[in-house]
Amino acid sequence: MSNRESDLLATVPDGLFIGGQWRPATEGKTLAVRDPATGDVVRQVADASPADGAAALDAAVAAFPAWAATPARERAELLRRAFDLLQARKEDVALLMTLEMGKPLTEARGEVAYGGEFLRWFSEEAAHVQGRYGANPEGTGRMIVSQHPVGPCFLITPWNFPLAMATRKIAPALAAGCTVVIKPAELTPLTTLYFVRLLEEAGLPAGVVNVITTSTSGAVSEPIIRDPRLRKLSFTGSTPVGKKLLEQAAGNVLRTSMELGGNAPFVVFDDADLDKAVDGAMAAKFRNIGQACTAANRFLVHRPVAEEFARRVTERVRALKIGRGTEDGVAIGPLIDQRAVDKATTLVGDAVERGAVLLAGGSAIEGEGTFYEPTVLSDVAAGSSILHEEIFGPVLAIVPFDDEDEAVRLANDTEFGLVSYVFTENLARGQRMIERLETGMMGLNMGVVSNAAAPFGGWKLSGLGREGGDEGIHEYLQTKYTLTPDPFG
Ligand code: NAD
């Protein structure tokens, strides 16, 4: 580890942040954070118990009335200052993410830009929450519709985008006037801890944001979710955990937002611009080493261009540099842990056994860290597990199709519905695909769709609610309708 890296790691707070104070876990336990490129422990942070979780919720509940009553403009300015501070520290935040998560530094910088935009966007949205006033149709009264913060929120984030998943939830919650407890993934808590220190510098009042890091997520989270004082749960993570949390949330009919797993189809028609399609494929598949909910999982390619598409992506994939994310030119860092490597190994093994042709990669890389080769498979047979499970790794699986109806049937043949990608130069065909594909988002001749100004979210088992866009702040607001008498009556 370089001096720059160890100096940066030493600046990251290692405590829980509760009611404006940094403090150790009550039982004095810590959890180790590792660099997946080397397996080395880079930092120990507090390992919260259920008692710490309860204290964090107490703090969020206590801080709520004053924060809800804080003028929107002040809340907006806090977020804007945080945005500016993040720009000033972008190199530190990017390096920290690479160290704890493994993504290439250039991509980590991209995540700082993307994650920061939620602070800027919701600083702008905070002051634009509107109500309505008007006569009822009978003319006998006046109807007032007003918006109110839902209350204390619990935010649970995954390891794959440690900054953006936190800002995508914290920024709209604070903009709406809610207070929060945030629980980052145990594999990547450092970015959230660093970011919350930055919010503190921006002038965050005590108790408005509380952070608990823990190795026992289930035991710490369940009592918080079941506490009647909690008013909102926002979760980003896997569909099985999301389902479990929805069951827990049902007891108090808790407001929930669920950003869950995906199984994105990437459809290439024979009328596509193949250069654009290949560029889009590389971004949609290999960004974040394939560990994105929006990662293209199944490449459905029109038979007349399937071979040429496979040839071109294989050439590009063979040129990808593998290594620690801090090294120059690296495009493929380590997977997050050994489980992820084992999953890629099993899925590729199953596909090959069922007749898929291996065009590149196909193996875990021996030695330090948890690396898997970027891989291309063509002619993947129906029934292969790789077509039904979220790969979450750098494996590009190609399935040929013969006509548009078959493409639609294959694309929709999944319980997930987060995002789809379609490449065609035929406008009417593109429009038909918008209407026919069952996903909450679509990239039409684009391999990346994420934007703070857009409503991000899925259909089917991919989730509930939207983050970002005009919709994002409404996840943290509740509507009240009031009827008043006709003032002239
Ligand atoms: P995960 O479900 O294992 O964990 C997500 C978070 O939930 C982590 O903070 C984890 O500690 C916590 N958690 C795990 N079990 C819990 C429990 N019983 N109670 C409370 N909290 C619990 O998912 P992951 O492996 O961290 O992330 C990968 C998954 O996230 C993928 O399925 C991916 O598609 C999904 N994801 C979705 C989006 C989206 O916006 N739709 C974005 C990023 C990731």
Coordinates of C-alpha atoms and ligand atoms in Angstrom, one line a residue:
M1 CA 0.0 0.0 0.0
S2 CA 1.3 3.5 -0.9
N3 CA 1.8 6.2 1.7
R4 CA -0.9 8.2 0.0
E5 CA -3.3 5.3 0.5
S6 CA -2.4 4.7 4.1
D7 CA -2.6 8.4 4.9
L8 CA -6.0 8.7 3.3
L9 CA -7.3 5.6 5.2
A10 CA -6.1 7.1 8.5
T11 CA -8.5 10.1 7.9
V12 CA -11.6 7.9 7.7
P13 CA -13.6 7.9 10.9
D14 CA -13.9 4.4 12.4
G15 CA -16.8 5.0 14.8
L16 CA -20.6 5.0 14.7
F17 CA -22.1 8.4 14.1
I18 CA -25.1 8.9 16.4
G19 CA -26.7 12.1 17.4
G20 CA -23.8 14.1 16.1
Q21 CA -21.1 12.2 18.0
W22 CA -18.6 9.6 16.7
R23 CA -18.3 6.7 19.1
P24 CA -17.3 3.1 19.3
A25 CA -19.8 0.3 19.3
T26 CA -21.2 -0.4 22.8
E27 CA -19.7 -3.8 23.0
G28 CA -16.4 -2.5 21.7
K29 CA -16.4 -4.8 18.7
T30 CA -14.9 -3.9 15.3
L31 CA -15.2 -5.3 11.8
A32 CA -12.4 -5.5 9.3
V33 CA -12.6 -3.9 5.8
R34 CA -10.5 -5.6 3.1
D35 CA -9.1 -4.5 -0.2
P36 CA -10.4 -7.1 -2.6
A37 CA -7.4 -6.7 -4.9
T38 CA -5.1 -8.0 -2.2
G39 CA -7.2 -9.5 0.5
D40 CA -5.4 -7.2 3.0
V41 CA -7.3 -5.6 5.9
V42 CA -7.2 -1.9 5.3
R43 CA -9.2 -0.6 8.2
Q44 CA -11.2 -1.7 11.3
V45 CA -14.5 0.1 11.9
A46 CA -17.1 -0.1 14.7
D47 CA -19.3 -3.2 14.6
A48 CA -22.7 -2.0 15.9
S49 CA -25.0 -4.1 18.1
P50 CA -28.8 -3.9 18.1
A51 CA -28.5 -1.5 21.1
D52 CA -26.4 0.9 18.8
G53 CA -29.1 0.6 16.1
A54 CA -31.8 1.6 18.7
A55 CA -29.6 4.6 19.8
A56 CA -29.3 5.7 16.2
L57 CA -33.0 5.5 15.6
D58 CA -33.6 7.5 18.9
A59 CA -31.3 10.2 17.6
A60 CA -33.1 10.4 14.2
V61 CA -36.5 10.5 15.9
A62 CA -35.3 13.3 18.3
A63 CA -33.9 15.4 15.5
F64 CA -36.9 15.1 13.2
P65 CA -39.2 17.9 14.3
A66 CA -36.5 20.6 14.1
W67 CA -35.2 19.4 10.8
A68 CA -38.7 19.1 9.3
A69 CA -39.3 22.7 10.4
T70 CA -36.0 24.0 9.0
P71 CA -36.7 26.2 5.9
A72 CA -36.3 24.3 2.7
R73 CA -33.7 26.8 1.5
E74 CA -31.4 26.0 4.5
R75 CA -31.8 22.3 3.8
A76 CA -30.9 23.0 0.2
E77 CA -27.9 25.0 1.1
L78 CA -26.5 22.2 3.3
L79 CA -26.7 19.8 0.4
R80 CA -25.1 22.3 -2.0
R81 CA -22.2 22.8 0.4
A82 CA -21.8 19.0 0.6
F83 CA -21.8 18.9 -3.2
D84 CA -19.0 21.6 -3.3
L85 CA -17.0 19.8 -0.6
L86 CA -17.3 16.5 -2.5
Q87 CA -15.9 18.2 -5.6
A88 CA -12.9 19.5 -3.6
R89 CA -12.3 15.9 -2.2
K90 CA -13.2 13.9 -5.3
E91 CA -9.7 12.3 -5.6
D92 CA -9.8 11.1 -2.0
V93 CA -13.3 9.7 -2.2
A94 CA -12.5 8.0 -5.5
L95 CA -9.4 6.3 -4.1
L96 CA -11.2 5.2 -1.0
M97 CA -13.9 3.5 -3.1
T98 CA -11.2 1.7 -5.2
L99 CA -9.5 0.6 -2.0
E100 CA -12.5 -0.9 -0.3
M101 CA -14.5 -2.1 -3.4
G102 CA -11.9 -2.7 -6.2
K103 CA -13.4 -0.7 -9.1
P104 CA -10.9 1.0 -11.4
L105 CA -10.0 4.5 -10.3
T106 CA -11.4 6.1 -13.5
E107 CA -14.7 4.5 -12.7
A108 CA -14.6 5.5 -9.1
R109 CA -14.1 9.1 -10.3
G110 CA -17.1 8.7 -12.5
E111 CA -19.1 7.5 -9.4
V112 CA -18.0 10.6 -7.5
A113 CA -19.4 12.7 -10.3
Y114 CA -22.6 10.7 -10.5
G115 CA -23.1 10.4 -6.7
G116 CA -22.4 14.1 -6.3
E117 CA -25.1 15.0 -8.8
F118 CA -27.8 13.7 -6.3
L119 CA -26.6 16.3 -3.8
R120 CA -26.9 19.1 -6.4
W121 CA -30.1 17.8 -7.9
F122 CA -31.9 17.5 -4.6
S123 CA -30.5 20.8 -3.3
E124 CA -32.4 22.2 -6.3
E125 CA -35.5 20.1 -5.7
A126 CA -35.8 20.9 -1.9
A127 CA -37.1 24.4 -2.5
H128 CA -39.5 23.3 -5.3
V129 CA -41.9 21.1 -3.4
Q130 CA -45.4 22.3 -4.3
G131 CA -48.9 22.2 -3.0
R132 CA -52.3 23.0 -4.6
Y133 CA -55.2 25.2 -3.7
G134 CA -58.5 25.3 -5.5
A135 CA -62.3 25.1 -5.4
N136 CA -63.9 21.8 -5.3
P137 CA -66.1 21.0 -8.3
E138 CA -69.3 21.7 -6.4
G139 CA -68.0 25.1 -5.5
T140 CA -68.9 24.5 -1.8
G141 CA -65.4 24.4 -0.5
R142 CA -61.7 24.9 -1.1
M143 CA -59.3 21.9 -1.4
I144 CA -55.7 22.3 -0.1
V145 CA -53.1 19.6 -1.0
S146 CA -49.9 19.9 0.9
Q147 CA -46.7 17.8 1.2
H148 CA -45.0 16.7 4.4
P149 CA -41.8 14.8 5.2
V150 CA -42.6 11.2 6.1
G151 CA -40.4 11.2 9.2
P152 CA -37.3 9.2 10.4
C153 CA -36.0 6.9 7.6
F154 CA -33.8 3.8 7.6
L155 CA -31.5 3.6 4.5
I156 CA -29.7 0.4 3.7
T157 CA -27.1 0.4 0.8
P158 CA -25.1 -2.2 -1.1
W159 CA -21.4 -2.5 -1.6
N160 CA -21.2 -2.0 -5.4
F161 CA -21.7 1.8 -5.6
P162 CA -20.7 2.9 -2.1
L163 CA -21.1 6.6 -2.6
A164 CA -23.9 6.9 -5.2
M165 CA -26.3 4.6 -3.4
A166 CA -25.8 6.6 -0.2
T167 CA -26.2 10.1 -1.8
R168 CA -29.2 8.8 -3.9
K169 CA -31.0 8.2 -0.6
I170 CA -29.6 10.7 1.8
A171 CA -30.0 13.8 -0.5
P172 CA -33.8 13.4 -1.2
A173 CA -34.5 12.4 2.4
L174 CA -32.8 15.5 3.8
A175 CA -34.2 17.7 1.0
A176 CA -37.7 16.6 2.0
G177 CA -37.1 17.3 5.7
C178 CA -36.6 13.7 6.9
T179 CA -33.9 12.5 9.3
V180 CA -32.1 9.2 8.6
V181 CA -30.2 6.2 9.9
I182 CA -28.0 4.8 7.2
K183 CA -26.5 1.3 7.2
P184 CA -23.9 0.8 4.5
A185 CA -22.8 -2.7 3.4
E186 CA -20.3 -4.3 5.8
L187 CA -17.9 -4.8 2.9
T188 CA -17.7 -1.1 2.0
P189 CA -18.5 1.1 5.0
L190 CA -15.5 3.5 4.6
T191 CA -16.9 5.7 1.8
T192 CA -20.2 6.4 3.7
L193 CA -18.2 7.2 6.9
Y194 CA -16.0 9.6 5.0
F195 CA -19.0 11.2 3.2
V196 CA -20.9 11.7 6.5
R197 CA -17.8 13.4 8.0
L198 CA -18.0 15.7 5.0
L199 CA -21.7 16.4 5.6
E200 CA -20.7 17.3 9.2
E201 CA -18.2 19.8 7.7
A202 CA -21.0 21.2 5.6
G203 CA -23.0 22.0 8.8
L204 CA -25.2 18.9 9.3
P205 CA -27.2 19.4 12.6
A206 CA -26.8 16.6 15.2
G207 CA -29.1 13.6 14.7
V208 CA -30.2 14.4 11.1
V209 CA -27.9 11.7 9.7
N210 CA -26.8 8.7 11.8
V211 CA -24.5 5.9 10.6
I212 CA -24.3 2.4 11.8
T213 CA -21.8 -0.1 10.5
T214 CA -22.3 -3.7 11.4
S215 CA -21.4 -7.3 10.5
T216 CA -24.8 -8.4 11.8
S217 CA -27.1 -6.6 9.4
G218 CA -30.2 -8.7 10.0
A219 CA -30.1 -8.6 13.9
V220 CA -29.4 -4.8 13.9
S221 CA -31.9 -3.9 11.2
E222 CA -35.0 -5.9 12.1
P223 CA -35.8 -4.0 15.4
I224 CA -35.3 -0.7 13.6
I225 CA -37.7 -1.7 10.8
R226 CA -40.3 -3.0 13.4
D227 CA -40.1 0.1 15.5
P228 CA -43.3 2.1 15.1
R229 CA -41.4 5.4 15.2
L230 CA -39.7 4.6 11.9
R231 CA -41.7 5.9 8.9
K232 CA -39.7 4.8 5.9
L233 CA -37.4 2.1 4.7
S234 CA -35.3 2.6 1.6
F235 CA -33.3 -0.4 0.5
T236 CA -30.9 -1.1 -2.3
G237 CA -29.7 -4.6 -2.6
S238 CA -30.6 -8.1 -3.7
T239 CA -34.2 -9.3 -4.3
P240 CA -34.1 -12.1 -1.6
V241 CA -33.1 -9.6 1.1
G242 CA -35.5 -7.0 -0.2
K243 CA -38.4 -9.5 0.1
K244 CA -37.5 -10.4 3.6
L245 CA -37.4 -6.7 4.6
L246 CA -40.8 -6.1 2.9
E247 CA -42.2 -8.8 5.2
Q248 CA -40.7 -7.0 8.3
A249 CA -42.0 -3.7 7.0
A250 CA -45.6 -5.0 6.6
G251 CA -46.2 -5.1 10.4
N252 CA -46.3 -1.3 10.6
V253 CA -47.4 -0.7 6.9
L254 CA -44.1 1.1 6.5
R255 CA -43.5 3.2 3.4
T256 CA -40.8 1.4 1.4
S257 CA -38.6 2.0 -1.6
M258 CA -36.9 -1.1 -3.0
E259 CA -34.1 -1.0 -5.6
L260 CA -33.5 -4.7 -6.2
G261 CA -31.7 -7.0 -8.6
G262 CA -31.8 -7.0 -12.4
N263 CA -31.3 -9.3 -15.4
A264 CA -31.0 -6.8 -18.1
P265 CA -31.4 -7.9 -21.8
F266 CA -29.2 -6.1 -24.3
V267 CA -30.9 -6.5 -27.7
V268 CA -28.9 -5.9 -30.9
F269 CA -30.9 -5.9 -34.2
D270 CA -29.4 -6.4 -37.6
D271 CA -30.2 -2.8 -38.5
A272 CA -28.1 -1.5 -35.5
D273 CA -25.0 0.5 -35.9
L274 CA -22.7 -2.2 -34.8
D275 CA -19.9 0.1 -33.6
K276 CA -22.3 1.8 -31.3
A277 CA -23.7 -1.5 -30.2
V278 CA -20.2 -2.8 -29.3
D279 CA -19.3 0.4 -27.4
G280 CA -22.6 0.2 -25.6
A281 CA -22.1 -3.5 -24.8
M282 CA -18.6 -2.8 -23.3
A283 CA -20.1 -0.1 -21.0
A284 CA -23.3 -2.0 -20.1
K285 CA -21.3 -5.2 -19.3
F286 CA -17.9 -4.3 -17.9
R287 CA -18.6 -1.1 -16.0
N288 CA -18.0 -1.9 -12.3
I289 CA -16.5 -5.3 -13.3
G290 CA -20.0 -6.4 -14.2
Q291 CA -21.2 -5.8 -10.6
A292 CA -24.1 -3.4 -11.3
C293 CA -27.8 -3.9 -11.0
T294 CA -28.0 -2.3 -14.5
A295 CA -25.3 -4.6 -16.0
A296 CA -26.4 -6.3 -19.2
N297 CA -26.9 -9.9 -18.3
R298 CA -28.1 -11.4 -21.6
F299 CA -27.0 -10.3 -25.0
L300 CA -29.8 -11.1 -27.5
V301 CA -28.3 -10.7 -31.0
H302 CA -30.1 -10.9 -34.3
R303 CA -28.7 -13.9 -36.1
P304 CA -27.4 -12.1 -39.2
V305 CA -25.0 -10.0 -37.1
A306 CA -24.5 -12.4 -34.2
E307 CA -21.1 -13.7 -35.4
E308 CA -19.7 -10.3 -36.2
F309 CA -20.9 -8.8 -32.9
A310 CA -19.3 -11.7 -31.0
R311 CA -16.1 -11.3 -33.0
R312 CA -15.9 -7.6 -32.3
V313 CA -16.7 -7.8 -28.6
T314 CA -14.2 -10.7 -28.2
E315 CA -11.5 -8.5 -29.7
R316 CA -12.3 -5.7 -27.3
V317 CA -12.5 -8.0 -24.3
R318 CA -9.1 -9.6 -24.9
A319 CA -7.6 -6.1 -24.8
L320 CA -9.0 -5.3 -21.4
K321 CA -6.3 -4.8 -18.7
I322 CA -6.8 -6.6 -15.5
G323 CA -5.3 -5.5 -12.2
R324 CA -5.6 -3.5 -9.0
G325 CA -8.0 -0.5 -9.7
T326 CA -5.3 2.0 -8.7
E327 CA -3.0 1.0 -11.7
D328 CA -3.1 3.0 -14.9
G329 CA -5.2 1.7 -17.7
V330 CA -6.9 -1.1 -15.6
A331 CA -10.4 -1.8 -16.8
I332 CA -11.1 -5.0 -14.8
G333 CA -10.5 -4.9 -11.1
P334 CA -11.2 -7.7 -8.6
L335 CA -14.7 -9.0 -7.9
I336 CA -15.8 -8.1 -4.4
D337 CA -15.1 -11.5 -2.8
Q338 CA -14.5 -15.2 -3.3
R339 CA -18.3 -15.9 -3.4
A340 CA -18.6 -13.7 -6.4
V341 CA -15.7 -15.6 -8.2
D342 CA -17.3 -18.9 -7.3
K343 CA -20.6 -17.7 -8.7
A344 CA -19.1 -16.7 -12.1
T345 CA -17.2 -20.0 -12.2
T346 CA -20.4 -22.0 -11.6
L347 CA -22.5 -20.0 -14.2
V348 CA -19.8 -20.2 -16.9
G349 CA -19.3 -23.9 -16.2
D350 CA -23.0 -24.6 -16.5
A351 CA -23.3 -22.6 -19.7
V352 CA -20.4 -24.4 -21.4
E353 CA -21.7 -27.8 -20.3
R354 CA -25.0 -26.9 -22.0
G355 CA -23.2 -26.1 -25.3
A356 CA -22.1 -22.5 -25.1
V357 CA -18.9 -21.6 -27.0
L358 CA -16.2 -19.9 -24.9
L359 CA -14.7 -17.1 -27.0
A360 CA -12.6 -15.4 -24.3
G361 CA -11.7 -15.8 -20.6
G362 CA -13.6 -18.3 -18.6
S363 CA -11.4 -18.7 -15.5
A364 CA -10.7 -17.3 -12.1
I365 CA -7.3 -15.9 -11.8
E366 CA -5.0 -17.6 -9.3
G367 CA -3.0 -15.6 -6.8
E368 CA -3.7 -12.5 -4.7
G369 CA -7.2 -11.0 -4.7
T370 CA -10.5 -12.2 -6.1
F371 CA -10.1 -11.8 -9.9
Y372 CA -12.1 -13.4 -12.7
E373 CA -11.2 -13.0 -16.4
P374 CA -13.5 -10.9 -18.6
T375 CA -15.3 -13.6 -20.5
V376 CA -17.4 -14.0 -23.7
L377 CA -19.7 -16.9 -24.3
S378 CA -21.7 -17.3 -27.5
D379 CA -24.7 -19.6 -28.4
V380 CA -25.7 -19.9 -24.8
A381 CA -28.5 -22.5 -24.7
A382 CA -32.0 -21.8 -23.3
G383 CA -32.2 -23.2 -19.8
S384 CA -28.6 -22.2 -18.8
S385 CA -28.5 -20.7 -15.3
I386 CA -26.6 -17.6 -16.6
L387 CA -29.8 -16.5 -18.5
H388 CA -31.9 -16.5 -15.3
E389 CA -29.6 -15.4 -12.5
E390 CA -27.9 -12.1 -12.0
I391 CA -24.3 -12.8 -13.0
F392 CA -22.7 -9.8 -11.2
G393 CA -19.4 -10.4 -12.9
P394 CA -17.5 -9.8 -16.2
V395 CA -19.2 -12.4 -18.3
L396 CA -20.9 -11.5 -21.6
A397 CA -23.4 -14.2 -22.7
I398 CA -24.7 -14.1 -26.3
V399 CA -28.0 -15.7 -27.4
P400 CA -29.0 -15.4 -31.1
F401 CA -32.6 -14.7 -32.1
D402 CA -34.4 -14.7 -35.4
D403 CA -37.1 -12.0 -35.4
E404 CA -38.5 -9.1 -33.3
D405 CA -41.2 -11.2 -31.6
E406 CA -38.6 -13.7 -30.5
A407 CA -36.4 -10.9 -29.2
V408 CA -39.2 -9.5 -27.1
R409 CA -40.2 -12.9 -25.8
L410 CA -36.6 -13.7 -24.7
A411 CA -36.0 -10.2 -23.3
N412 CA -39.2 -10.4 -21.1
D413 CA -38.5 -14.0 -20.1
T414 CA -37.4 -13.0 -16.6
E415 CA -38.9 -12.2 -13.3
F416 CA -36.8 -9.0 -13.1
G417 CA -37.5 -5.7 -14.9
L418 CA -34.9 -3.1 -14.1
V419 CA -33.4 -2.0 -17.4
S420 CA -33.1 -3.1 -21.0
Y421 CA -30.8 -1.9 -23.8
V422 CA -31.9 -1.9 -27.4
F423 CA -29.7 -1.1 -30.5
T424 CA -31.5 -0.4 -33.8
E425 CA -31.3 2.4 -36.3
N426 CA -35.0 1.8 -37.1
L427 CA -37.0 4.4 -35.3
A428 CA -40.4 2.6 -35.4
R429 CA -38.7 -0.6 -34.2
G430 CA -37.1 1.4 -31.3
Q431 CA -40.5 2.8 -30.4
R432 CA -42.1 -0.7 -30.5
M433 CA -39.4 -1.9 -28.1
I434 CA -40.1 0.9 -25.7
E435 CA -43.7 -0.2 -25.6
R436 CA -43.0 -4.0 -25.5
L437 CA -40.2 -4.5 -23.0
E438 CA -41.2 -4.9 -19.4
T439 CA -38.5 -2.8 -17.7
G440 CA -38.6 0.4 -15.7
M441 CA -35.7 1.9 -17.7
M442 CA -34.3 1.6 -21.2
G443 CA -31.2 2.6 -23.1
L444 CA -32.1 3.0 -26.8
N445 CA -28.7 3.0 -28.6
M446 CA -27.1 3.8 -25.2
G447 CA -25.2 1.5 -22.9
V448 CA -25.6 3.5 -19.7
V449 CA -28.8 5.2 -18.4
S450 CA -28.1 6.4 -14.9
N451 CA -28.7 10.1 -14.3
A452 CA -29.6 12.0 -11.1
A453 CA -32.4 13.9 -13.1
A454 CA -34.1 10.6 -14.1
P455 CA -36.4 8.3 -12.2
F456 CA -34.3 5.2 -11.5
G457 CA -36.2 2.1 -10.6
G458 CA -37.6 -1.2 -11.8
W459 CA -40.7 -3.2 -12.6
K460 CA -41.5 -6.7 -11.5
L461 CA -39.0 -8.2 -8.9
S462 CA -36.6 -5.3 -9.5
G463 CA -38.4 -3.2 -7.0
L464 CA -40.8 -0.5 -5.9
G465 CA -40.4 3.3 -6.1
R466 CA -38.0 5.6 -7.9
E467 CA -34.8 7.4 -7.0
G468 CA -33.7 10.6 -8.7
G469 CA -35.7 12.8 -11.0
D470 CA -38.8 14.7 -9.9
E471 CA -40.1 11.5 -8.5
G472 CA -37.2 10.9 -6.1
I473 CA -38.2 13.5 -3.4
H474 CA -41.7 12.2 -3.3
E475 CA -40.5 8.9 -1.9
Y476 CA -39.8 10.9 1.3
L477 CA -42.9 13.1 1.3
Q478 CA -46.5 12.3 2.2
T479 CA -49.6 14.0 0.9
K480 CA -52.3 15.7 2.9
Y481 CA -55.6 16.9 1.5
T482 CA -57.5 19.4 3.5
L483 CA -61.1 20.6 2.8
T484 CA -62.0 24.0 4.0
P485 CA -65.4 25.9 3.6
D486 CA -66.1 28.2 0.8
P487 CA -64.7 31.5 2.1
F488 CA -67.6 33.4 0.4
G489 CA -70.3 31.0 1.5
Ligands
NAD1 P1 -27.4 -7.6 -0.3 O1 -28.9 -7.7 -0.5 O2 -26.7 -8.8 0.1 O3 -27.1 -6.5 0.7 C1 -27.6 -5.1 0.5 C2 -27.5 -4.5 1.9 O4 -28.4 -5.2 2.7 C3 -26.2 -4.5 2.6 O5 -26.1 -3.3 3.4 C4 -26.3 -5.7 3.5 O6 -25.5 -5.6 4.7 C5 -27.8 -5.6 3.9 N1 -28.4 -6.8 4.4 C6 -28.2 -8.1 4.1 N2 -29.0 -8.9 4.7 C7 -29.8 -8.1 5.5 C8 -30.8 -8.4 6.4 N3 -31.3 -9.6 6.7 N4 -31.4 -7.3 7.0 C9 -31.0 -6.0 6.8 N5 -30.1 -5.7 5.9 C10 -29.4 -6.8 5.3 O7 -26.9 -7.1 -1.7 P2 -25.4 -6.8 -2.1 O8 -24.7 -8.0 -2.5 O9 -24.8 -5.8 -1.2 O10 -25.7 -5.9 -3.5 C11 -25.9 -6.5 -4.7 C12 -27.3 -6.5 -5.1 O11 -27.8 -5.2 -5.0 C13 -27.6 -7.0 -6.5 O12 -28.7 -7.9 -6.5 C14 -27.9 -5.7 -7.2 O13 -28.7 -5.9 -8.4 C15 -28.6 -4.9 -6.2 N6 -28.5 -3.5 -6.5 C16 -29.6 -2.9 -7.0 C17 -29.6 -1.6 -7.3 C18 -30.8 -0.9 -7.8 O14 -30.8 0.3 -7.8 N7 -31.8 -1.6 -8.2 C19 -28.4 -0.8 -7.2 C20 -27.3 -1.5 -6.7 C21 -27.3 -2.8 -6.4

